[in-house]
Coordinates of C-alpha atoms in Angstrom, one line a residue:
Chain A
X120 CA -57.7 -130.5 67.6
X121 CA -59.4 -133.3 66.2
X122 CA -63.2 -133.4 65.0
X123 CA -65.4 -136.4 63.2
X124 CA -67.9 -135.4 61.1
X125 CA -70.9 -137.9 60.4
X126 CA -73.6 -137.8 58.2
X127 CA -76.7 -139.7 56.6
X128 CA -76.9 -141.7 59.4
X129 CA -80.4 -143.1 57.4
X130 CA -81.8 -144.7 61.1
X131 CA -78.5 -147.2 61.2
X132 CA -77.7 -147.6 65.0
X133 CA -75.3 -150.6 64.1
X134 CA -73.8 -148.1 61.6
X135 CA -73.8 -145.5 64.0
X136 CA -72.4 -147.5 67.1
X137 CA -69.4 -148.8 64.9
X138 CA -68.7 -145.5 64.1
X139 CA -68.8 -143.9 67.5
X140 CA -66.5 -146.5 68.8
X141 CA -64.0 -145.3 66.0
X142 CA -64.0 -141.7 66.3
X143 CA -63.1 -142.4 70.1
X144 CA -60.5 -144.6 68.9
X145 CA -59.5 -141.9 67.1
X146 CA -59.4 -139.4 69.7
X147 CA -61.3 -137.0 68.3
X148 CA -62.4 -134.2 70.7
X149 CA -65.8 -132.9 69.2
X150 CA -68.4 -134.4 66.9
X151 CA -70.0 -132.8 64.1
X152 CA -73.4 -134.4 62.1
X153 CA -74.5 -133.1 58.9
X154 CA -78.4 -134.4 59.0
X155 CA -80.4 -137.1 57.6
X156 CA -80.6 -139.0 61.0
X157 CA -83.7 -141.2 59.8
X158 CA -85.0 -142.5 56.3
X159 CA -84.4 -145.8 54.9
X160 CA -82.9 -147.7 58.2
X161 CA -85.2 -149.5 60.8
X162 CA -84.0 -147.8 64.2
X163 CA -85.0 -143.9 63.6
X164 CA -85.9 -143.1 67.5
X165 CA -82.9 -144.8 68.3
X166 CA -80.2 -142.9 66.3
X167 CA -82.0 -139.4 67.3
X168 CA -81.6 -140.4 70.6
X169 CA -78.2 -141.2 70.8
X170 CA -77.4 -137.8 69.0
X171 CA -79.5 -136.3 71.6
X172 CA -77.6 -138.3 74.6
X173 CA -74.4 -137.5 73.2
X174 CA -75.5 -133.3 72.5
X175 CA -73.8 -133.8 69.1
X176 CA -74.0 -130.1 67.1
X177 CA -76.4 -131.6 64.2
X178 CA -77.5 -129.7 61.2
X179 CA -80.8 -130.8 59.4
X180 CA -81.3 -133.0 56.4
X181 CA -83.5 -133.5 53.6
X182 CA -84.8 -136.5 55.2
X183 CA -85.0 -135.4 58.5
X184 CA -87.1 -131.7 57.4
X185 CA -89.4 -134.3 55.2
X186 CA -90.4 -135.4 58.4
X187 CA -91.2 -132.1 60.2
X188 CA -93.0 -130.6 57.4
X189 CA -94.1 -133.4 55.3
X190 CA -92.5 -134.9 52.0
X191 CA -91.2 -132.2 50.0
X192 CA -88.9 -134.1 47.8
X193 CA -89.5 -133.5 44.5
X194 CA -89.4 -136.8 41.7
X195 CA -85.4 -135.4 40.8
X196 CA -84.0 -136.3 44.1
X197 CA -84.7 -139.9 43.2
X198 CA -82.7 -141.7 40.1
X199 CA -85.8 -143.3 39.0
X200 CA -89.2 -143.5 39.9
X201 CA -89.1 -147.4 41.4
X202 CA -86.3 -145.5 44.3
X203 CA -89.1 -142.3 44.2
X204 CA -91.5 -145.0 45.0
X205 CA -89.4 -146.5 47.5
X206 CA -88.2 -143.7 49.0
X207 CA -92.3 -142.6 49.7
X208 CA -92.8 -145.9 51.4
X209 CA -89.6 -145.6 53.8
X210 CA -91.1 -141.9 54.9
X211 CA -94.4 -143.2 55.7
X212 CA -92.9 -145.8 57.5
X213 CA -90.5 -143.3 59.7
X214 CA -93.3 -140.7 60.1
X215 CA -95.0 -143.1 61.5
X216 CA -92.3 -144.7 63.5
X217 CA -90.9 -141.2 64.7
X218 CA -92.0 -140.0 68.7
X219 CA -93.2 -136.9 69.5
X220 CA -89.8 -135.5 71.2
X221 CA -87.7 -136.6 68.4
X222 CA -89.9 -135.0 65.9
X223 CA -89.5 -132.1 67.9
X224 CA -85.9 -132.5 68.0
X225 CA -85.9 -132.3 64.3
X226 CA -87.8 -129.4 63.8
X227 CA -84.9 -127.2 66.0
X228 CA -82.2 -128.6 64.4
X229 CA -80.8 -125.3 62.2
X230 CA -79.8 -125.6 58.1
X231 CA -76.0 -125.2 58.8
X232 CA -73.5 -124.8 61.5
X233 CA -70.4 -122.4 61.2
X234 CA -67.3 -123.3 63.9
X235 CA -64.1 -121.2 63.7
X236 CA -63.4 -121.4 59.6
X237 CA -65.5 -124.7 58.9
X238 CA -68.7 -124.7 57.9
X239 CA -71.7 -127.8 57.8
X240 CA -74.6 -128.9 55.8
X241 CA -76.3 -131.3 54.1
X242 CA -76.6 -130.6 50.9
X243 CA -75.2 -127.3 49.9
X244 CA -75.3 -124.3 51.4
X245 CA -78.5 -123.5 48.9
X246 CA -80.3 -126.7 49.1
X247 CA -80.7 -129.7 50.9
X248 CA -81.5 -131.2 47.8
X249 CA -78.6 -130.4 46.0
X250 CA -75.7 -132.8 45.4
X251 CA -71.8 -131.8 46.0
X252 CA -70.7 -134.6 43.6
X253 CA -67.1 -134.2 43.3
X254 CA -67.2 -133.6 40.0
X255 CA -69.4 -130.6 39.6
X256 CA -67.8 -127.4 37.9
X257 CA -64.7 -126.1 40.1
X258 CA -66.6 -122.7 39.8
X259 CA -69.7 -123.8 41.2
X260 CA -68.0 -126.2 43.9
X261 CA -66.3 -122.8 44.8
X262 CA -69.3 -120.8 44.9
X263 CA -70.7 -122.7 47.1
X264 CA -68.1 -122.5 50.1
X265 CA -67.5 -118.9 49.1
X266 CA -71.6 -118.4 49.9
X267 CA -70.7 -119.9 53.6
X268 CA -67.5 -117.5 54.7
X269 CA -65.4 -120.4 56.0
X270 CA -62.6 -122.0 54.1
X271 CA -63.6 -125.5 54.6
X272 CA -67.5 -126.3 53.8
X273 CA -68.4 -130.3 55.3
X274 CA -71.6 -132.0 53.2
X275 CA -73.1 -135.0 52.6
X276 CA -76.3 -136.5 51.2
X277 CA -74.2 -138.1 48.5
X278 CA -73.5 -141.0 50.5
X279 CA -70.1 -140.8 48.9
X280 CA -67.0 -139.4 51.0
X281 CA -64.4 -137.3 49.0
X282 CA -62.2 -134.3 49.2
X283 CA -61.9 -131.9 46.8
X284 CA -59.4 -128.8 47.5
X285 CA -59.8 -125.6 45.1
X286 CA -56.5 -123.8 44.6
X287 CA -55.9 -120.2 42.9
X288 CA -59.8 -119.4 42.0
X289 CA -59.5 -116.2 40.3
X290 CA -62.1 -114.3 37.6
X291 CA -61.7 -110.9 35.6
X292 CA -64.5 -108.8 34.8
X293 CA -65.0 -105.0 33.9
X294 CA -68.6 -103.5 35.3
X295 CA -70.0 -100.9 33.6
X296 CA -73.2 -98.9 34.6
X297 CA -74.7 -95.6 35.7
X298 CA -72.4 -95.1 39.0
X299 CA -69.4 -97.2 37.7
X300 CA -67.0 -98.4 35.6
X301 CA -64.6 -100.3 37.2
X302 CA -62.4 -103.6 36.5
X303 CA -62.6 -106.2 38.8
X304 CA -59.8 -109.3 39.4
X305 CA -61.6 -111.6 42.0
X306 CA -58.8 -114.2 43.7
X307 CA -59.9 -117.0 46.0
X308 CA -57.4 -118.4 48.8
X309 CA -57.6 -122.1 48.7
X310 CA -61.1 -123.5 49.9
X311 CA -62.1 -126.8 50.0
X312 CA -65.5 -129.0 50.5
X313 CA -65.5 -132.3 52.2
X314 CA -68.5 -135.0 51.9
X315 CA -68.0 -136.6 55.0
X316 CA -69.8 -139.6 52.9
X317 CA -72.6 -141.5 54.7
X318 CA -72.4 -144.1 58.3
X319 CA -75.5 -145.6 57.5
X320 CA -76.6 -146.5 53.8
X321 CA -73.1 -146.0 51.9
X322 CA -72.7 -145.8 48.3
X323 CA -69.6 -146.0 47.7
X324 CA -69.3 -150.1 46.4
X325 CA -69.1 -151.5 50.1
X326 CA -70.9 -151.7 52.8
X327 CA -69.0 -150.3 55.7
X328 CA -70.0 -147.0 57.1
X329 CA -68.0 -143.8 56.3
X330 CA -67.1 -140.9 58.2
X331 CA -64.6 -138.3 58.8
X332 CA -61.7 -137.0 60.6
X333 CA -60.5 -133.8 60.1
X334 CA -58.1 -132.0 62.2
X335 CA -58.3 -128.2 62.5
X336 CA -54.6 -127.1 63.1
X337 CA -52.6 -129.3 60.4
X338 CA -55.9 -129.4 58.1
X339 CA -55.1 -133.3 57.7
X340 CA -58.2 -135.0 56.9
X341 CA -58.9 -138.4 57.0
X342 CA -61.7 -140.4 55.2
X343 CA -62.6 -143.0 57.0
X344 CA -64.6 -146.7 57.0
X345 CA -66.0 -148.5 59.5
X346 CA -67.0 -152.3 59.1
X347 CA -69.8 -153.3 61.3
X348 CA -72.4 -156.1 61.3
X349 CA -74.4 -154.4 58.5
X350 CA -76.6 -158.2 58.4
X351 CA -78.1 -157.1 61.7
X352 CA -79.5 -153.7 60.2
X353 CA -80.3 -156.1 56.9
X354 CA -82.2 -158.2 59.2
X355 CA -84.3 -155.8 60.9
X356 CA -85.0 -153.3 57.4
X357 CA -86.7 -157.1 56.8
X358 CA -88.5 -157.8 59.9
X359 CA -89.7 -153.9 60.0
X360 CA -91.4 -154.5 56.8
X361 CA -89.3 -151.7 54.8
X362 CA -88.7 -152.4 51.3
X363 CA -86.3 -155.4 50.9
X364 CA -84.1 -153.9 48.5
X365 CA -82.9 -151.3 51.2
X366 CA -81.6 -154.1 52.6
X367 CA -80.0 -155.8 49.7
X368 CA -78.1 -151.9 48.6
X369 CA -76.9 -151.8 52.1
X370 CA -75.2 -155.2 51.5
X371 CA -73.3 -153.5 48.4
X372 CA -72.7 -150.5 49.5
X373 CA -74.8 -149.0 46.3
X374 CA -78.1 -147.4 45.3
X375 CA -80.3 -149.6 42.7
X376 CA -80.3 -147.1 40.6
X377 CA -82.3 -147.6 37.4
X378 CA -82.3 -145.1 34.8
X379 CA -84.6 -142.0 35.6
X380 CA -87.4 -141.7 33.1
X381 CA -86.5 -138.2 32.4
X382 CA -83.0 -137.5 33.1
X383 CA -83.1 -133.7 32.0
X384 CA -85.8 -133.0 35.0
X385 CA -84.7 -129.5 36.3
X386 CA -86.2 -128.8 39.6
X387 CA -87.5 -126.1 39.8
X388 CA -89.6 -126.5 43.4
Chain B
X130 CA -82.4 -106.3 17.6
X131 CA -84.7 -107.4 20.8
X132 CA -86.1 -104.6 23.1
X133 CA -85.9 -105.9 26.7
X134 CA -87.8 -104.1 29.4
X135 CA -89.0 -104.9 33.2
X136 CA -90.2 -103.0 36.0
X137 CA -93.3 -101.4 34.5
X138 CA -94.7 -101.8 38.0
X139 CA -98.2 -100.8 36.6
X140 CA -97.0 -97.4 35.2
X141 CA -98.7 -96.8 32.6
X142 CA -97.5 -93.1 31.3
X143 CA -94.1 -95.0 32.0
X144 CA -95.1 -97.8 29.3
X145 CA -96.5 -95.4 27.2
X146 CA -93.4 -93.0 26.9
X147 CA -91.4 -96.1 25.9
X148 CA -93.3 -97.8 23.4
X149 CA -93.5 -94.3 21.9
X150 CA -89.7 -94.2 22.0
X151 CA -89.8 -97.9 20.9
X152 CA -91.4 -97.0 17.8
X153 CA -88.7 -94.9 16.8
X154 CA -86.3 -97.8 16.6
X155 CA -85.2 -99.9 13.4
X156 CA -85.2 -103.5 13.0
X157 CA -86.8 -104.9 16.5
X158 CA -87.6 -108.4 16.3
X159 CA -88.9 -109.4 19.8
X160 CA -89.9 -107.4 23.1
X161 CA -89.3 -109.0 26.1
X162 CA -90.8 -108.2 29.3
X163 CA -88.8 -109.4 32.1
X164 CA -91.5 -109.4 35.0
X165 CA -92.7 -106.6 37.5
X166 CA -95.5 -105.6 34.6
X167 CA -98.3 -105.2 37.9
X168 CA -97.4 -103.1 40.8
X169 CA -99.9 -101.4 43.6
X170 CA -101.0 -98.5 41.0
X171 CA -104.9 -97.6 39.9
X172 CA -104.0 -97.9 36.6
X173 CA -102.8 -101.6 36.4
X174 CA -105.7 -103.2 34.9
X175 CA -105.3 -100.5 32.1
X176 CA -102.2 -101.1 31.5
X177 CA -102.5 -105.0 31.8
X178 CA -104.9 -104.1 28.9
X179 CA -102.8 -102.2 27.1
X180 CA -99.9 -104.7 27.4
X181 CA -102.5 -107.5 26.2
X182 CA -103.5 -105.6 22.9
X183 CA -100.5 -104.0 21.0
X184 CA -101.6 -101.1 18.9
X185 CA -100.6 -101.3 15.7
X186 CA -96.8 -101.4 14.4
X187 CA -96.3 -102.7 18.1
X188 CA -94.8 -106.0 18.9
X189 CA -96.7 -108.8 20.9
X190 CA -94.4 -108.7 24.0
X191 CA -93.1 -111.9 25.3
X192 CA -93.7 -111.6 29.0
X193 CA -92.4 -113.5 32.6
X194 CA -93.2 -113.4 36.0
X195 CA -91.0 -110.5 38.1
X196 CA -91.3 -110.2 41.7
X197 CA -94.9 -108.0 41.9
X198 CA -96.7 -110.8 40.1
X199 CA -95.2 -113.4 42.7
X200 CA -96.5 -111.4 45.2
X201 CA -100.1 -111.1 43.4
X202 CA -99.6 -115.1 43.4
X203 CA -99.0 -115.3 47.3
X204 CA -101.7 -113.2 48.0
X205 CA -104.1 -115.1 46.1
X206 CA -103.0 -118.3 47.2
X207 CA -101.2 -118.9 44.2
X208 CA -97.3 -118.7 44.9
X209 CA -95.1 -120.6 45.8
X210 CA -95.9 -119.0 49.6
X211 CA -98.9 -118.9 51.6
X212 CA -98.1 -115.5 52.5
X213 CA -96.1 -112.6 51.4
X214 CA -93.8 -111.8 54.4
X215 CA -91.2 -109.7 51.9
X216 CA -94.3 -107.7 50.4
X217 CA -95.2 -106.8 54.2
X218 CA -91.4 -106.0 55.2
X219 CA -90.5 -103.7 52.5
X220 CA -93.9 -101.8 51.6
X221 CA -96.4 -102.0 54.4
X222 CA -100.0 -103.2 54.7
X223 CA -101.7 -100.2 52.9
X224 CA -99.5 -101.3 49.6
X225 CA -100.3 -105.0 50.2
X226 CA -104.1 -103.9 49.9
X227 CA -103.7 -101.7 47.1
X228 CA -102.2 -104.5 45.2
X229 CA -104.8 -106.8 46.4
X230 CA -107.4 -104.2 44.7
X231 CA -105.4 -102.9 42.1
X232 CA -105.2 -106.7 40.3
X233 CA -108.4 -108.5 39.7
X234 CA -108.8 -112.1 39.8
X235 CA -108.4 -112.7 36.2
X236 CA -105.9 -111.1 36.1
X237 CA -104.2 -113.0 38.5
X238 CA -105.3 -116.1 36.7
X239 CA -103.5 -114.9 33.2
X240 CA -100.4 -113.9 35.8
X241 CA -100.6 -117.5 36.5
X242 CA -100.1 -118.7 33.3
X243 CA -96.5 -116.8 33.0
X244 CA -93.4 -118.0 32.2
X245 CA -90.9 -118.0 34.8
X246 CA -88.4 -116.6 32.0
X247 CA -87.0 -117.3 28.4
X248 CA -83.8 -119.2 27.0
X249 CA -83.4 -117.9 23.6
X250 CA -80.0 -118.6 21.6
X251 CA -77.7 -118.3 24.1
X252 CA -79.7 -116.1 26.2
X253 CA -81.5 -116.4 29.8
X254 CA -83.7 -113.3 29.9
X255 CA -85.6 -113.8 33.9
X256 CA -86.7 -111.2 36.2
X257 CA -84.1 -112.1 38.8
X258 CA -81.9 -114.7 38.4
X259 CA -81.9 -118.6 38.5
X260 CA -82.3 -118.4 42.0
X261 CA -85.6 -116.7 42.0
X262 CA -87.4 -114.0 41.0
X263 CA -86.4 -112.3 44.7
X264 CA -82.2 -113.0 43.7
X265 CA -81.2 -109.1 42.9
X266 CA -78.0 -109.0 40.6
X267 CA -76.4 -105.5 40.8
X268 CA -72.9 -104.3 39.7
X269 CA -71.9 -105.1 42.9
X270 CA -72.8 -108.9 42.5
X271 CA -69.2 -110.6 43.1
X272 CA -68.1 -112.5 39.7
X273 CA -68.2 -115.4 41.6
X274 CA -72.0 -115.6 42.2
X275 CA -72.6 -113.7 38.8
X276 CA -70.6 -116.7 37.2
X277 CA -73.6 -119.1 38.9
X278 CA -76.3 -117.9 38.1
X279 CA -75.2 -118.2 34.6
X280 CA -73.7 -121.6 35.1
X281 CA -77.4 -122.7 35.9
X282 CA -78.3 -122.7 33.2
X283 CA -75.2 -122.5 31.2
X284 CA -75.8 -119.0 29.4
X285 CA -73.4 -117.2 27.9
X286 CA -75.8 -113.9 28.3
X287 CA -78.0 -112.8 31.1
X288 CA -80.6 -110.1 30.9
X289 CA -82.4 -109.8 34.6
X290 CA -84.6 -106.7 35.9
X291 CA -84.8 -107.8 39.7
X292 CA -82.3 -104.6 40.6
X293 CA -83.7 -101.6 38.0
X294 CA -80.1 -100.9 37.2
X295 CA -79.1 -100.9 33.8
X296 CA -75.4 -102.3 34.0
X297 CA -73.7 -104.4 31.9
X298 CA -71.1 -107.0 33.8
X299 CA -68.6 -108.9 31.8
X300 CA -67.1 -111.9 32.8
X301 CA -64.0 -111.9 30.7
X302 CA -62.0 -114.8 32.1
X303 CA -61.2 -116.9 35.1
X304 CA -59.4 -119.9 36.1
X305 CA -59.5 -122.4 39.1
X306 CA -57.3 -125.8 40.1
X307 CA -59.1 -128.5 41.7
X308 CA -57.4 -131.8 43.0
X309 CA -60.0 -134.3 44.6
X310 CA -59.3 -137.4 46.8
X311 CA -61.3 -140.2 47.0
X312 CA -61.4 -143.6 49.4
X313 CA -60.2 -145.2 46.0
X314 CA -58.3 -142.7 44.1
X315 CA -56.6 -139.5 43.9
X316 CA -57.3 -137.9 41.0
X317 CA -54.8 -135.3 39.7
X318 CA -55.1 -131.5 39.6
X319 CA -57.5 -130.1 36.8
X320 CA -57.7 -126.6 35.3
X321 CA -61.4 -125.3 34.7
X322 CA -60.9 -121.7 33.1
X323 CA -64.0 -119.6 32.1
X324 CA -64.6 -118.0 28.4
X325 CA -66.3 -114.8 28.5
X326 CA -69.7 -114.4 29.5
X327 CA -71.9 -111.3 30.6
X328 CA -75.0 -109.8 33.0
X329 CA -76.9 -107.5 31.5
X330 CA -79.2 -105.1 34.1
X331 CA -82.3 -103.8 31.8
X332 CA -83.2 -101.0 34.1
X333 CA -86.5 -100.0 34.6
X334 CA -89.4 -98.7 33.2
X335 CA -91.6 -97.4 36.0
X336 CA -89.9 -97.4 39.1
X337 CA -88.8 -93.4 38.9
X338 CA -91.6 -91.7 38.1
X339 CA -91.0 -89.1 34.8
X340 CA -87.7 -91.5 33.8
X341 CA -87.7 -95.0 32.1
X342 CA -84.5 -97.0 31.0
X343 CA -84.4 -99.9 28.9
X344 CA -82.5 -102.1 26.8
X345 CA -81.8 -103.0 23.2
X346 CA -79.8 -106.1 22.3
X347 CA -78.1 -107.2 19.2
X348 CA -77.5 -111.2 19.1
X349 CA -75.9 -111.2 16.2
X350 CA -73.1 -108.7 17.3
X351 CA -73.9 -109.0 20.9
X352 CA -73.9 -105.2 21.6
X353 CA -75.7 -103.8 24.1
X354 CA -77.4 -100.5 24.5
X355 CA -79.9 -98.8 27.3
X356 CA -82.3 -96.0 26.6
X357 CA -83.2 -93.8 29.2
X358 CA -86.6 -92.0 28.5
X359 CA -88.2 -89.0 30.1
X360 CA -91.8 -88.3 30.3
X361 CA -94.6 -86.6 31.9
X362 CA -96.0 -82.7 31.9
X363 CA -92.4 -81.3 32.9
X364 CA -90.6 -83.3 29.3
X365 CA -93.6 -82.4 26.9
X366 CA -94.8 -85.6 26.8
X367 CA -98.6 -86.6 27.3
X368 CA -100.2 -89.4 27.8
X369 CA -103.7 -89.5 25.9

């Protein structure tokens, strides 16, 4: 069976639409979404309805819990403090924006979804602040779909799609205290993590929307991109008044990303 | 050598015993305090006193945050939480008042002013882990997650208190192949392996009343050693 899994949809209904007409094309059965339905993009109520309409299994992002509980993001989940400053202007702007139903929509959306051996998040399974880059320690990247108890852990909120499979994880250790002593060979089967990218503010150099296909009896998995008419959501991020430069990063498919003023900021919220 | 205790839990006969005991050893350059120094006891301001003003021949102890004083925090409006739904869940209401009376307001104010731990060398030394001061590491902690918390913050050594045990886990090594696939690129299968790394447990101090543990640390040999002290009327030893 197939399944798409979207996420970081960033209130980007032309983004969205595109997308949806592909994973039909695609024959997917079932649709997966890994959160951040609004920030940044000008059409909020109109992606959450369409997730609603379409009773897509949705977990909850940063973006979207911002707006249910109020900004929490702390300064190091921005790569400078222009986009920190930007990125406080495009919540006021969707708080505001947000209706009542969708808010509540948000608020009951869970932190993860398990489905046979898969399991979905934003972030990680610890944070939906923290990035799954794909080149994070192979330890750590294994951790953290060993934390979940599936084989396959789907992410985004990098805005970047990749795969990254994890073969023959396996650590020795001897224990030693009052009620043992004992050796210990940990193995790992072969896990993987997925960043099913982003359909509505890529980063990945261009600016077509990505997604993903992932099919749950041959394990094939497909990364996928979308063109779409990514002017008309330039247009109205413009006429809404939002920052400009949202819509000049959607046009390249990048984040402006000047250098943080203090890149060795741990958080510790 | 470095003396590393935690879980005082305001005992003070407890804190007593060992700085007694501590006394009696050679060459101690530095005593830690890895958290849970308050606990819902008559005697913590006493022993928050006593702590405060070593006597002398007695080190300044070096002192974080465990997971008593982040309850102290909630309560007061200081934590992290508004509330203190763990406190309730494990002890009750009567202990959540007793600790609300047993710790005065400046002394909550000087709790405040804690560390949240200490890197020294290649040492974390936290209450309970990189996670939190709530993350219990036991010697039943897979290697996996034992691995993270010391990837965090990229120790080679880890001295926690969060479980009273005293155990000492060795990570000795570990490998893992990762191949990752791009829109653009398929990058070719990488080796990370591990080199050896450990969790240390420091036991305990006042959790088992007439018992203490602690630990003693070597980082210039890396040895490890816990002390286990008795005390009270039973062990011939008095607190005056």
């Amino acid at each position: 069976m197939k399944i798409a899994v979207i996420s970081c949809i960033h209130g980007n209904y032309e983004a969205l639409d595109a997308v949806l007409l592909d994973i039909d094309q695609q024959k997917a059965e079932k649709i997966f979404c890994v959160g951040d339905l609004v920030g940044y993009g000008p059409h909020p109520n109109a992606v959450i309805s369409q997730i609603r309409s379409l009773d897509i299994p949705t977990c909850v992002g940063c973006w979207d819990e911002d707006i249910v509980e109020g900004l929490n993001a702390c300064d190091c989940s921005y790569p400078s403090l222009l986009a920190e400053k930007r990125g406080l202007q495009a919540h006021e702007w969707t708080n505001q924006e947000v209706h009542p139903e969708n808010r509540e929509f948000l608020a009951n959306l869970p932190y993860s979804l398990q489905w046979k051996n898969l399991a979905f998040v934003h972030g990680s399974p610890h944070s939906n602040h923290e990035y799954l880059l794909p080149e994070i320690d192979a330890f750590t990247a294994l951790e953290r779909v060993l934390s979940t108890g599936a084989d396959t852990l789907f992410c985004g909120h990098t805005h970047v799609p990749y795969v990254r499979t994890l073969n023959t994880g396996n650590i020795q250790a001897t224990v030693d205290s009052q009620t043992i002593s004992q050796e210990i060979s940990f193995t790992s089967p072969v896990k993987r993590i997925i960043n099913v990218g982003s359909v509505g503010e890529p980063r990945h150099g261009r600016p077509n929307a990505t997604y993903v296909i992932y099919d749950d009896e041959t394990q094939a998995v497909s990364l996928r991109e979308v063109t779409y008419n990514y002017q008309k959501t330039c247009a109205a991020i413009i006429e809404k008044g939002l920052p400009k430069i949202f819509a000049w990063r959607l046009s390249q498919g990048l984040e402006f990303a000047e250098k943080a003023d203090d890149p060795t900021h741990v958080c510790t919220r | 050598m470095w003396i590393i205790l935690s879980g005082i839990d305001g005992n003070l006969a407890a804190y007593e015993a060992v700085m007694a005991d501590i006394k009696r050893q050679r060459y101690v350059d530095a005593l830690y305090i890895l958290g849970d120094l308050v606990g819902p006891t008559k005697e913590c301001e006493q022993l928050i006193a006593r702590v405060k003003s070593p006597r002398r021949g007695e080190l300044q102890p070096i002192i974080c945050k465990g997971w008593w004083e982040e309850q102290c925090l909630n309560l007061h409006g200081l934590g992290p939480s508004g509330n203190v739904p763990d406190l309730l869940a494990k002890y009750g209401g009567d202990t959540v008042k007793m600790l609300w009376d047993s710790v005065s307001r400046q002394t909550v104010q000087w709790l405040r002013n804690l560390d949240f731990g200490f890197f020294e060398l290649d040492c974390l030394l936290i209450h309970g882990s990189t996670v939190g001061v709530s993350d219990e590491l036991t010697p039943e902690t897979p290697p996996i997650q034992m691995l993270d918390r010391l990837s965090r913050m990229q120790a080679n050594n880890l001295f926690c208190g969060r479980s009273g045990l005293t155990f000492q886990y060795q990570l000795q090594g570990g490998s893992v192949t990762s191949e990752v696939t791009t829109l653009d690129h398929q990058i070719s299968p990488q080796t990370t392996t591990i080199t050896p790394r450990q969790i240390i447990g420091v036991g305990n101090v006042g959790r088992n009343p007439g018992e203490a543990t602690y630990t003693i640390y070597n980082p210039g040999s890396n040895q490890v050693k816990f002390k286990k002290v008795t005390y009270g009327n039973s062990k011939g030893f008095k607190l005056y």
